[in-house]
Tab-separated table of C-alpha atoms in Angstrom:
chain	number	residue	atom	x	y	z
K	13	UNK	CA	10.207	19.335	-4.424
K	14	UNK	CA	7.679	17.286	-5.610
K	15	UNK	CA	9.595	15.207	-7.919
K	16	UNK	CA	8.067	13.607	-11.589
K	17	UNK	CA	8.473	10.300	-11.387
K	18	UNK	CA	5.804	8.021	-12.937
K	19	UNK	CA	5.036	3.998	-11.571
K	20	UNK	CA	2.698	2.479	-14.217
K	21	UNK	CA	1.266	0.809	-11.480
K	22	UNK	CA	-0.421	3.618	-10.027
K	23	UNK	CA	-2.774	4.262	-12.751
K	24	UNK	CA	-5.594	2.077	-14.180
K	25	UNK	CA	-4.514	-0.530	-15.893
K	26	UNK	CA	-6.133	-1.637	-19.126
K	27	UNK	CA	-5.514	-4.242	-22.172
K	28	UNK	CA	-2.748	-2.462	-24.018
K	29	UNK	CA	-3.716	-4.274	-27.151
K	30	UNK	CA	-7.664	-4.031	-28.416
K	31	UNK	CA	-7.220	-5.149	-32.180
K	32	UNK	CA	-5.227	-6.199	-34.862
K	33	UNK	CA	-5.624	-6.223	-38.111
K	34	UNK	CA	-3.777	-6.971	-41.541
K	35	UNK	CA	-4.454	-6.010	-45.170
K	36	UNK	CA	-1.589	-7.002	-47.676
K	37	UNK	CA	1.873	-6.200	-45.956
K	38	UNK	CA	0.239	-3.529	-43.569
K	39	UNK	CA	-0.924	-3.963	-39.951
K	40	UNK	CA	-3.065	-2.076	-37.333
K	41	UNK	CA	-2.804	-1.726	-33.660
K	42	UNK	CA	-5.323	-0.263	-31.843
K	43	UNK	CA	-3.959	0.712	-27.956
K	44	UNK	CA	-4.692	2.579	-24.907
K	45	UNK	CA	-2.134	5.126	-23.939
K	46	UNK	CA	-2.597	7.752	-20.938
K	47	UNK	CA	-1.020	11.238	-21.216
K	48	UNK	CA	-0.369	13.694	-18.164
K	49	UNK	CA	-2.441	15.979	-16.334
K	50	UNK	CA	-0.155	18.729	-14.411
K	51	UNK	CA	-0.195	21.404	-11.994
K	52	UNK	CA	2.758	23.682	-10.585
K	53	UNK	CA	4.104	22.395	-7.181
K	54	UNK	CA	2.658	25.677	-5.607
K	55	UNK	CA	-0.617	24.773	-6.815
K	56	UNK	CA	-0.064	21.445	-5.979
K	57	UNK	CA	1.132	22.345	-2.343
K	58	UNK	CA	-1.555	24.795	-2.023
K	59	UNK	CA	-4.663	22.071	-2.299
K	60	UNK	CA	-2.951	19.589	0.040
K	61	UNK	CA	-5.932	19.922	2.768
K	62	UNK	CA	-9.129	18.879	3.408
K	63	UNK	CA	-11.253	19.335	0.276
K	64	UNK	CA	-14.737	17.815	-0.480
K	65	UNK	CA	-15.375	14.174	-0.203
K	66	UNK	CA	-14.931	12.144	-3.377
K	67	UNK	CA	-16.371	8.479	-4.237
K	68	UNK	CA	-13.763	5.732	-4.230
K	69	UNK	CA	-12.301	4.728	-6.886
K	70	UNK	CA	-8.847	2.899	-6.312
K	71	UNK	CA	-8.366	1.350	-2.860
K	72	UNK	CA	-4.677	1.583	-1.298
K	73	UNK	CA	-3.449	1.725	1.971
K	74	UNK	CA	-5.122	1.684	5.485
K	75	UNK	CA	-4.755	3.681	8.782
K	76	UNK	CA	-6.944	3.932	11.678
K	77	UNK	CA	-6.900	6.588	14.493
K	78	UNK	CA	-9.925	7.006	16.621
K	79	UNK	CA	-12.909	7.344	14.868
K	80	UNK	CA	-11.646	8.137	11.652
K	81	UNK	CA	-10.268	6.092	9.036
K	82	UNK	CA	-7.957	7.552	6.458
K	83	UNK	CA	-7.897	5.238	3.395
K	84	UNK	CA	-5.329	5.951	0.544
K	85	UNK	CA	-6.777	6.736	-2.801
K	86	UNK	CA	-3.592	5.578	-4.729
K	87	UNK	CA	-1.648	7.861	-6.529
K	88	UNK	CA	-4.158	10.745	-5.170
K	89	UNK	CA	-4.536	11.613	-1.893
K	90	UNK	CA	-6.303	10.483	1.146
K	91	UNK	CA	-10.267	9.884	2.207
K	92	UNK	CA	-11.388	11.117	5.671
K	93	UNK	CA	-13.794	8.670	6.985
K	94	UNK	CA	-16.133	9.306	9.976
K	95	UNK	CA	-16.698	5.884	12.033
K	96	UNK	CA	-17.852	6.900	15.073
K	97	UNK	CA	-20.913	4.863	13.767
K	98	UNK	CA	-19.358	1.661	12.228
K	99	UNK	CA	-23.014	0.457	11.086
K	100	UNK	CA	-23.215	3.829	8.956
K	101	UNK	CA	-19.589	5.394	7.808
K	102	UNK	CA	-19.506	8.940	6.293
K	103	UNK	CA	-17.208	9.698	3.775
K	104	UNK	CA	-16.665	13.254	4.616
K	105	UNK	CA	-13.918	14.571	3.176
K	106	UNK	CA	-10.692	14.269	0.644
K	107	UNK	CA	-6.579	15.369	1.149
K	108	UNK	CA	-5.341	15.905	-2.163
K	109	UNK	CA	-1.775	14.437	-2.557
K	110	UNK	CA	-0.290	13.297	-5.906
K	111	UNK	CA	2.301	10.563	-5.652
K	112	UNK	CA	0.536	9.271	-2.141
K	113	UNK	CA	0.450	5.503	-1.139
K	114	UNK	CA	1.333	5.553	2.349
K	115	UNK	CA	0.575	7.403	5.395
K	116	UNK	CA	0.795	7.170	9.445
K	117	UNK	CA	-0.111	8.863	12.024
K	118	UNK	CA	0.527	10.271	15.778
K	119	UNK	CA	-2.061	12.339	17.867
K	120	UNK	CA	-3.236	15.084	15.468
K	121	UNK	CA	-0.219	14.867	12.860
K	122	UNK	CA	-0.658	13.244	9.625
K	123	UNK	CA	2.234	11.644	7.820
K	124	UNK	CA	2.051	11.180	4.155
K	125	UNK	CA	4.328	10.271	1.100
K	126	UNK	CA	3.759	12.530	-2.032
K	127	UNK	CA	6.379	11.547	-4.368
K	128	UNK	CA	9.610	12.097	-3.332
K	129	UNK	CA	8.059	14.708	-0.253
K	130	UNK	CA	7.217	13.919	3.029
K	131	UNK	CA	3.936	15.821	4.318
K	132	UNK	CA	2.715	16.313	7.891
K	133	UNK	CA	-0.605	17.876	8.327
K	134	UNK	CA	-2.499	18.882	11.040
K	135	UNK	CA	-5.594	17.069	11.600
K	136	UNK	CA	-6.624	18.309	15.101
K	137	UNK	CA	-9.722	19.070	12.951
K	138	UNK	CA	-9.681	16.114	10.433
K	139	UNK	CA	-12.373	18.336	8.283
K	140	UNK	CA	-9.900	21.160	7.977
K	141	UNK	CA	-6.479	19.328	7.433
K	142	UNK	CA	-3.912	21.282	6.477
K	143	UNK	CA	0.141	21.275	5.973
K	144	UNK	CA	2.359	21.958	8.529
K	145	UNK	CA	6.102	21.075	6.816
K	146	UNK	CA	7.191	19.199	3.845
K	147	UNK	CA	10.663	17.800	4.022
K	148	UNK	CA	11.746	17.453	0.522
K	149	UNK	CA	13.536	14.938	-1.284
K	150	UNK	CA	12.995	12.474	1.576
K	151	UNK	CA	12.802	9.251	-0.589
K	152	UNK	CA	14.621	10.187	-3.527
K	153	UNK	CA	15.111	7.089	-4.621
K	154	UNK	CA	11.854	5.829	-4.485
K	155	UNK	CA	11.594	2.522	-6.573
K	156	UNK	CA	8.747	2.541	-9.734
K	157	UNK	CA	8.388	-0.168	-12.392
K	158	UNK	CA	9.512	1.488	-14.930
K	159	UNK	CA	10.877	5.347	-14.765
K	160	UNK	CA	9.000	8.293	-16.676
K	161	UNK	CA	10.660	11.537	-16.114
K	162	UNK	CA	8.092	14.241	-17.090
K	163	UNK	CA	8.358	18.248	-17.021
K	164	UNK	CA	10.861	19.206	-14.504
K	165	UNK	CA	8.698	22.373	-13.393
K	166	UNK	CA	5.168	21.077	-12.595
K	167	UNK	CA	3.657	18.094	-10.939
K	168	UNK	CA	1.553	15.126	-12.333
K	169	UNK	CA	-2.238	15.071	-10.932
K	170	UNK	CA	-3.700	12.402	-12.849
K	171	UNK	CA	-3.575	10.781	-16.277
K	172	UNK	CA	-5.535	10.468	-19.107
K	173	UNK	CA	-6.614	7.779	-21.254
K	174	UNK	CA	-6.518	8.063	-24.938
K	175	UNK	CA	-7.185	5.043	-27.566
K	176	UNK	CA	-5.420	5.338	-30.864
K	177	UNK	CA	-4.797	2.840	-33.950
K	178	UNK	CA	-1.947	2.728	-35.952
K	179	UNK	CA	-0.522	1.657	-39.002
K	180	UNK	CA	2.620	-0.922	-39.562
K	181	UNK	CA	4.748	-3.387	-40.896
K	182	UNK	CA	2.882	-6.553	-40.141
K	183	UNK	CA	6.632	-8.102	-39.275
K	184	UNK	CA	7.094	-5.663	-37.122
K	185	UNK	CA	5.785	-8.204	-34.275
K	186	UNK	CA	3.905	-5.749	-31.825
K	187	UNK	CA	3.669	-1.487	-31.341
K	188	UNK	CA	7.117	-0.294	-31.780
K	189	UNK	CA	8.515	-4.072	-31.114
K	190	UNK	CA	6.369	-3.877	-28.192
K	191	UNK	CA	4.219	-7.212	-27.142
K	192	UNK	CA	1.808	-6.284	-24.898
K	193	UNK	CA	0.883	-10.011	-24.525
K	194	UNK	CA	3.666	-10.062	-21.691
K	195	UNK	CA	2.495	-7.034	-19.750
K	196	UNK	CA	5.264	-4.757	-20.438
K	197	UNK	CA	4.828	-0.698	-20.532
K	198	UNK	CA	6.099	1.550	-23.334
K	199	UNK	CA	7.466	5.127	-22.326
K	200	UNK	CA	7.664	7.572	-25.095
K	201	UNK	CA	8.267	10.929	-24.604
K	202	UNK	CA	4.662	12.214	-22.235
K	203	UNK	CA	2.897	9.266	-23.115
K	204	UNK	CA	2.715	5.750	-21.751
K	205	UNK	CA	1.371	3.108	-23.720
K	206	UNK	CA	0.144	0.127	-21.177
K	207	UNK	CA	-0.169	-3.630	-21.261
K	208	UNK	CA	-2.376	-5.799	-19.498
K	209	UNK	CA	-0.203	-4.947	-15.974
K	210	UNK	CA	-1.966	-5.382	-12.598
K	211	UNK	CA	-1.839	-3.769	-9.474
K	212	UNK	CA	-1.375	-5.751	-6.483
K	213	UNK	CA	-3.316	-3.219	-4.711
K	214	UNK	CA	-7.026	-4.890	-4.762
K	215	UNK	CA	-5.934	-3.287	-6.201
K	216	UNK	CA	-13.951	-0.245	13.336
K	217	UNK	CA	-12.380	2.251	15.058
K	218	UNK	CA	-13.292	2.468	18.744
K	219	UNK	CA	-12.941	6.234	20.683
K	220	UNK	CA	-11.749	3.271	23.605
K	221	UNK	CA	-8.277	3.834	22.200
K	222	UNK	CA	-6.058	5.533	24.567
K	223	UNK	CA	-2.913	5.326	22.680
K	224	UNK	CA	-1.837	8.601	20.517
K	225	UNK	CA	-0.888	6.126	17.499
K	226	UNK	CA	-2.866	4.971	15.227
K	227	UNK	CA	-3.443	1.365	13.420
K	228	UNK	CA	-1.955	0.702	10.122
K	229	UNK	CA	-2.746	-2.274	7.772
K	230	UNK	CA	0.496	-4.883	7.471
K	231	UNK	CA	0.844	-3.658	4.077
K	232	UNK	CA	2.169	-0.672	5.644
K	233	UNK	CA	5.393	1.315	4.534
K	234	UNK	CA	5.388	3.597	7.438
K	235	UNK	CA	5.258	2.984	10.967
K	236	UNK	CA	5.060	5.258	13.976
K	237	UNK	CA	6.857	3.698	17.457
K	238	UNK	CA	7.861	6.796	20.229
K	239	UNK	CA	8.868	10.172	18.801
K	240	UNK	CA	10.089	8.343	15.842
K	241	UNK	CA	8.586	7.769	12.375
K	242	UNK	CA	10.103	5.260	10.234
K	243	UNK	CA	9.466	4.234	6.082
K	244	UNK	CA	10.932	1.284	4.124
K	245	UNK	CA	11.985	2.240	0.470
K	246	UNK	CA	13.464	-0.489	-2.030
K	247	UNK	CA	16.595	-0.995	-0.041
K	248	UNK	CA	16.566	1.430	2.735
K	249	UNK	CA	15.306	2.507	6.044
K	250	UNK	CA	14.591	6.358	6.655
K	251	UNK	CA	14.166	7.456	10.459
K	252	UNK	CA	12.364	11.022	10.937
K	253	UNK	CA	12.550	12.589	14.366
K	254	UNK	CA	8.914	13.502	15.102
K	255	UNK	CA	9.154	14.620	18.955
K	256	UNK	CA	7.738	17.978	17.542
K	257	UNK	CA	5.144	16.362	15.787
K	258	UNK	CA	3.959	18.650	13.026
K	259	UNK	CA	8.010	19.679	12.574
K	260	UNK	CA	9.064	15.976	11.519
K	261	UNK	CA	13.043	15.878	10.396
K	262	UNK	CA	15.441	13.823	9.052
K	263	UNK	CA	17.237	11.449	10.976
K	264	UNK	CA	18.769	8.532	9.427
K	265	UNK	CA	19.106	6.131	6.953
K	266	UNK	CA	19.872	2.326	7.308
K	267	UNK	CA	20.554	0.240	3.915
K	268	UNK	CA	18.617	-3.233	4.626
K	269	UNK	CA	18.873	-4.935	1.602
K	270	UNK	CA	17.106	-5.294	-1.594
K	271	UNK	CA	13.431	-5.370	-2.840
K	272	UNK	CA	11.841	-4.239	0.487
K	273	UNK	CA	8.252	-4.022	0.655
K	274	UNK	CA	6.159	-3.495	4.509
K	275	UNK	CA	6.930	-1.842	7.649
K	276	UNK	CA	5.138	-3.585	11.292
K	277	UNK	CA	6.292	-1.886	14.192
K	278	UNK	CA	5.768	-4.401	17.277
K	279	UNK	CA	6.885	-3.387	20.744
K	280	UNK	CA	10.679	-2.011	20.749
K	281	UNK	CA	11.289	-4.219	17.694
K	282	UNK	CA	10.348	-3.473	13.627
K	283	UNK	CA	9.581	-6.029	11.193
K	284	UNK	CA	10.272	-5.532	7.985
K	285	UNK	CA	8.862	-7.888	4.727
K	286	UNK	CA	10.889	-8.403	1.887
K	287	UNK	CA	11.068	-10.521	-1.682
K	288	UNK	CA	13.234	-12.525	0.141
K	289	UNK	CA	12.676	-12.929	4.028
K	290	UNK	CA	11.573	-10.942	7.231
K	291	UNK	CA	14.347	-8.546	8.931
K	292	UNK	CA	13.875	-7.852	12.704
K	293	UNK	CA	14.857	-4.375	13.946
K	294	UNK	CA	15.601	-3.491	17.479
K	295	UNK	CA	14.855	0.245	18.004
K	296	UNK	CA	15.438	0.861	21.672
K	297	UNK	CA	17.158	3.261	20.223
K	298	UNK	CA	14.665	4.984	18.307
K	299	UNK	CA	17.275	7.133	16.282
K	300	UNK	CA	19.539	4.032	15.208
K	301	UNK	CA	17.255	1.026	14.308
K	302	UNK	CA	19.767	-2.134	15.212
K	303	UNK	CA	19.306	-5.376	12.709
K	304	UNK	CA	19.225	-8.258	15.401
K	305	UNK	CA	17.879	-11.267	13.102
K	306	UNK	CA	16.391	-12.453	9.588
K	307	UNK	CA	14.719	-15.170	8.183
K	308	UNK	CA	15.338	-15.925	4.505
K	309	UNK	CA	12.389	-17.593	2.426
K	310	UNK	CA	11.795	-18.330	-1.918
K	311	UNK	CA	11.319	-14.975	-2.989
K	312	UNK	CA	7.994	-13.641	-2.779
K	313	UNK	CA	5.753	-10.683	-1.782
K	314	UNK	CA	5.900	-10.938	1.989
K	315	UNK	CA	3.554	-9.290	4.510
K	316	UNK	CA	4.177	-9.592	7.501
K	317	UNK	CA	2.887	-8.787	11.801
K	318	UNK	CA	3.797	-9.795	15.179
K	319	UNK	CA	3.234	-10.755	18.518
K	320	UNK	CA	5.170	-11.730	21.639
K	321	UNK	CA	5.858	-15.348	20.334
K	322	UNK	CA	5.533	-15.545	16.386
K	323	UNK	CA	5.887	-13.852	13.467
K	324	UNK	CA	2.941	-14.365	10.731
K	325	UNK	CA	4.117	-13.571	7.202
K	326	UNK	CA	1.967	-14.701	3.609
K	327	UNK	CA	4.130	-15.217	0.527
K	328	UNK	CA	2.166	-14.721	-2.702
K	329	UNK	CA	2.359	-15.649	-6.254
K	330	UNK	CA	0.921	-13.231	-9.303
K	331	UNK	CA	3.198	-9.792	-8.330
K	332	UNK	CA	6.316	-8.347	-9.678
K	333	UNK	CA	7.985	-10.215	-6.766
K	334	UNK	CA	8.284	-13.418	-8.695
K	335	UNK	CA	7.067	-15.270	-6.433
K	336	UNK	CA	5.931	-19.125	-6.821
K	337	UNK	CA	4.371	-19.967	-3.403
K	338	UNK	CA	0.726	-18.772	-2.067
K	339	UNK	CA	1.409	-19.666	1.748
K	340	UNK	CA	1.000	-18.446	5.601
K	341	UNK	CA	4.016	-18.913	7.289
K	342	UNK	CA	4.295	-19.067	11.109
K	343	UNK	CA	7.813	-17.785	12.714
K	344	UNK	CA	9.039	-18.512	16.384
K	345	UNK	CA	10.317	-15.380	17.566
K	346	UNK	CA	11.351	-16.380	20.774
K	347	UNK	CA	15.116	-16.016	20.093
K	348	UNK	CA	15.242	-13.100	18.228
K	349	UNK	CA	18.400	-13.505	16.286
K	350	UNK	CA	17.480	-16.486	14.997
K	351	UNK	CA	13.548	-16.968	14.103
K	352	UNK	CA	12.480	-20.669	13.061
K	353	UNK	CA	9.489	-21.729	10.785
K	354	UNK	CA	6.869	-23.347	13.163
K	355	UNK	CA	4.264	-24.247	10.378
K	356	UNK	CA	2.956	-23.379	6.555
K	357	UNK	CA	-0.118	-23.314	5.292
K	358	UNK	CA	-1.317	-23.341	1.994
K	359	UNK	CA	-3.385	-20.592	0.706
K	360	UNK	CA	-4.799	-19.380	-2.472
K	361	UNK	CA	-3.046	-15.772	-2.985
K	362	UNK	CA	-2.464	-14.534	0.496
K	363	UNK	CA	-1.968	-10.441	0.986
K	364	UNK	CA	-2.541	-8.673	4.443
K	365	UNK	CA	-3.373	-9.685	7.571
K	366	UNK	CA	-4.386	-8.780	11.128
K	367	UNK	CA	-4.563	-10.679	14.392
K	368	UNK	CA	-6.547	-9.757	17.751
K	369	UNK	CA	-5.811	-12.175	20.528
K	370	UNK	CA	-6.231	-15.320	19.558
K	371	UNK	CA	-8.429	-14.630	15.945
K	372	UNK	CA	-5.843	-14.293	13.231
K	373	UNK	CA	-7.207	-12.660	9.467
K	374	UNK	CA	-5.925	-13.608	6.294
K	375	UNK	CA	-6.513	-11.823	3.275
K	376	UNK	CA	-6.494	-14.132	0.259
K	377	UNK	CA	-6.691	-11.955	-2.449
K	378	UNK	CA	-10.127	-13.352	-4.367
K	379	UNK	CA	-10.899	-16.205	-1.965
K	380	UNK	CA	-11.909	-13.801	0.214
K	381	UNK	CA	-11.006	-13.318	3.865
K	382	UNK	CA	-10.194	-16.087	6.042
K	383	UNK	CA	-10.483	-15.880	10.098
K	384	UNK	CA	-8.600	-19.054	12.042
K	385	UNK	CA	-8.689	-19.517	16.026
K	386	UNK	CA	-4.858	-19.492	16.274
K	387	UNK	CA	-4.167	-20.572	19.446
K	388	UNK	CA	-2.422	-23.127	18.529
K	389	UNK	CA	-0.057	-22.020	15.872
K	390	UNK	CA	0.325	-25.852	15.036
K	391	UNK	CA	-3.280	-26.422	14.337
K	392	UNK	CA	-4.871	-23.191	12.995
K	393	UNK	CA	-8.490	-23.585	12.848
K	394	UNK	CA	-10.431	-22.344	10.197
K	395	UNK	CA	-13.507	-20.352	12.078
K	396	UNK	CA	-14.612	-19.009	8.695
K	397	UNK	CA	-14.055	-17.793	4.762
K	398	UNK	CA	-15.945	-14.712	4.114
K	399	UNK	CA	-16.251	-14.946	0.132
K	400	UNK	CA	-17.237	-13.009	-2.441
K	401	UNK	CA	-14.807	-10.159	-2.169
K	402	UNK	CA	-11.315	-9.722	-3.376
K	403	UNK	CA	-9.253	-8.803	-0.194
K	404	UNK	CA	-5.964	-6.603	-0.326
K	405	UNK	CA	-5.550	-5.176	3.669
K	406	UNK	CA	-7.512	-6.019	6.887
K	407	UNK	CA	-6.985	-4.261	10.223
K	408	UNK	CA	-8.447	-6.257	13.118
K	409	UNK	CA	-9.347	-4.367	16.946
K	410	UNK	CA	-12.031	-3.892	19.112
K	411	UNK	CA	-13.936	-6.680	17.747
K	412	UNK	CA	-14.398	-4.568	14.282
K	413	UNK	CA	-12.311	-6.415	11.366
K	414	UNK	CA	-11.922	-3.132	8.054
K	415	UNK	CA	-11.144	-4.992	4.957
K	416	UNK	CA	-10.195	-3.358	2.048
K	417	UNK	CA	-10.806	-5.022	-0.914
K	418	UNK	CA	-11.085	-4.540	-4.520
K	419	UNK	CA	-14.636	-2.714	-4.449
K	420	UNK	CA	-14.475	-0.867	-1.304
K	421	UNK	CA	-14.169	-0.855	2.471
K	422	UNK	CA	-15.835	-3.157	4.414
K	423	UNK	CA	-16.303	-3.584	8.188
K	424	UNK	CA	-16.800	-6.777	10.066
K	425	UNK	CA	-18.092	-7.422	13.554
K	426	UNK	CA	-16.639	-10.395	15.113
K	427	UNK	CA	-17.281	-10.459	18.710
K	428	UNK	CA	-18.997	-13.486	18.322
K	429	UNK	CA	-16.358	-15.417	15.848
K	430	UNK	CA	-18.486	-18.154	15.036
K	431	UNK	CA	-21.477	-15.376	13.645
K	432	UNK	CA	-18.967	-12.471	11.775
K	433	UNK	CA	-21.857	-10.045	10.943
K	434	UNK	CA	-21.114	-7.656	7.791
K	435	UNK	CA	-21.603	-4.128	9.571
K	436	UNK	CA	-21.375	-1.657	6.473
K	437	UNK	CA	-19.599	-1.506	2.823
K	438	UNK	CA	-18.438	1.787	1.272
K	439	UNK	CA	-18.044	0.758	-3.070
K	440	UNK	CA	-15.788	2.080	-4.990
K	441	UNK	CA	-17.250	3.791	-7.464
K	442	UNK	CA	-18.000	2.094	-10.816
């Protein structure tokens, strides 16, 4: 079932605190609060499909499978994209899915998180999408900032915002004790009252791809490897059996830790980013994912990808992970139980990144998006900084770099690295 559980950062986020005023011993607070929009689960489960287009508003996730790209509207569902023409990108239509941030996918099966559900949907025809099995309860413990349990019989869509002012004791020091000077989020009853919390979500795809996977960004909580599909909650591992593709099952579950955050399948191995380090997972076993090594770093948000020698992770400031370094770290992975730092590099606010061959892309946050000649994992060179645009996610093949960044999608062309040509730009809507 479609479970009711609310993360404040899934919804815009606005100054909680407009005005305050003070005549004799009284105060006012004016705030922004957001109340619920619901629908059953059955009419919930009955719009999950391809609907009409809509413009962008939020930018999330990232997947790529032939010439489509399916970019995660947070918290809502899932744009289709037609790329078959990278220069000119249609947006051409819209899954509805409340509760999604992450998806993967495998031939003509979509996998997506709603809530607590797992969906698969046939996209053999990605303009008529539709469900195929939802396997409930399949991250029940899925971890929010903050926990907002609404009606137990319907589903939340969307949220509205609502301003208010109110009256009070000026000692009382803030809305119901509440400073919203230190980002903090009030729950009361159906209504949450917000602070000035951010999102740390910026919050071309070739038909020469033979493989039946697609690409996913290395923010990524699921990953596809064999007839397996795998997602990273807070602390655990989940393994679906998806050898009957549209008919995805349960598996198993693997307890990793604490605070886990992105999923990068590489070969036979998985590497997962956490607050606190990268875990290496062998899975020639598909069904039972084997921890053969770790590397422990200061505790930070931690991307992270992979290729036959090194490891690339960034560790960011500025999130709910605490963290106090902005860095690029490079990893030798050569013996696998035991990876070693190679090199750091300094960065402004690092998030997602992508390498083909040699070129490796860096996402840092509003510096832009940086492209080094990494060849020599010693001695990056710099090739370019693409500023301007706030950068979350990049996914990097067939010479087509898609960036998603605070305002949109962009798309990249950088056969020739030392002239990166801006190919197209879908804006989020304003």
């Amino acid at each position: 079932m479609l479970k009711k559980i609310f993360n404040p950062v899934l919804v815009f986020m606005v100054a909680g605190l407009f005005m305050q005023g003070c005549i004799k011993d009284h105060c006012t607070q004016t705030y922004s609060y957001f109340v619920p929009v619901y629908k059953t689960s059955e009419e919930v489960r009955a719009n999950i499909k391809s609907n009409a287009p809509r413009e962008i508003e939020r930018t999330g996730k990232l997947y790529i499978r032939g010439n489509y790209i399916f970019l995660n509207e947070i918290d809502k569902g899932i744009h289709i994209i037609d790329n078959a023409i990278p220069t000119s990108p249609k947006n051409v239509a819209f899954i509805d899915i409340p509760g999604n941030m992450d998806m993967a996918v495998k031939g003509n099966t979509l996998y997506a998180d709603a809530y607590t559900d797992l969906i698969a949907l046939d996209i053999t025809d990605p303009l008529n999408a539709k469900t195929t099995k939802i396997v409930e309860n399949a991250f029940p413990f899925r971890h929010y900032y903050g926990t907002f349990y609404a009606d137990t019989s319907k589903v939340i869509v969307d949220w509205l915002k609502r301003d208010t002012t109110v009256n009070m004791d000026c000692g009382n020091g803030g809305f119901f004790g509440i400073d919203f000077n230190k980002s903090e989020v009030l729950m009361y009853n159906d209504v949450i009252a917000l602070s000035n919390y951010s999102n740390d979500a910026g919050s071309s795809s070739s038909s020469k791809s033979v493989s039946p996977f697609g690409a996913g960004g290395s923010m990524a909580r699921f990953a596809i490897a064999g007839n397996n599909l795998y997602s990273v909650t807070l602390s655990d591992l989940n393994v679906f059996g998806i050898s009957a593709p549209q008919n995805p099952s349960f598996i198993n579950k693997i307890n990793i830790g604490w605070n886990i955050e992105t999923l990068f399948p590489f070969r036979q191995k998985l590497f997962i980013g956490s607050t606190t380090g990268m875990y290496i997972y062998s899975i020639a076993n598909g069904n039972n994912p084997v921890k053969e090594g770790q590397f422990l770093h200061v505790q930070s948000c931690d991307p992270v990808i992979a290729d036959e020698k090194y490891a690339y992770v960034t560790l960011r400031t500025g999130t709910t992970c605490n963290g106090v370094n902005n860095r690029l770290e490079i990893l030798d992975i050569a013996n696998i139980n035991t990876p070693s730092l190679v090199k750091t590099y300094e960065m402004t606010n690092p998030h997602g990144l992508s390498k083909d061959g040699n070129m490796l892309f860096v996402c840092d946050g509003a510096n832009g998006l940086k492209v080094y000649n990494a060849a020599d994992v010693n001695n990056l060179e710099l090739i370019t900084t693409i500023e301007g645009i706030e950068t979350y996610d990049v996914i990097a093949m067939n010479n087509i770099a898609l960036v998603v960044t605070s305002d949109g999608l962009y798309q990249y062309l950088y056969a020739d690295p030392s002239n990166i040509q801006l190919l197209s730009k879908i804006k989020v809507k304003k």
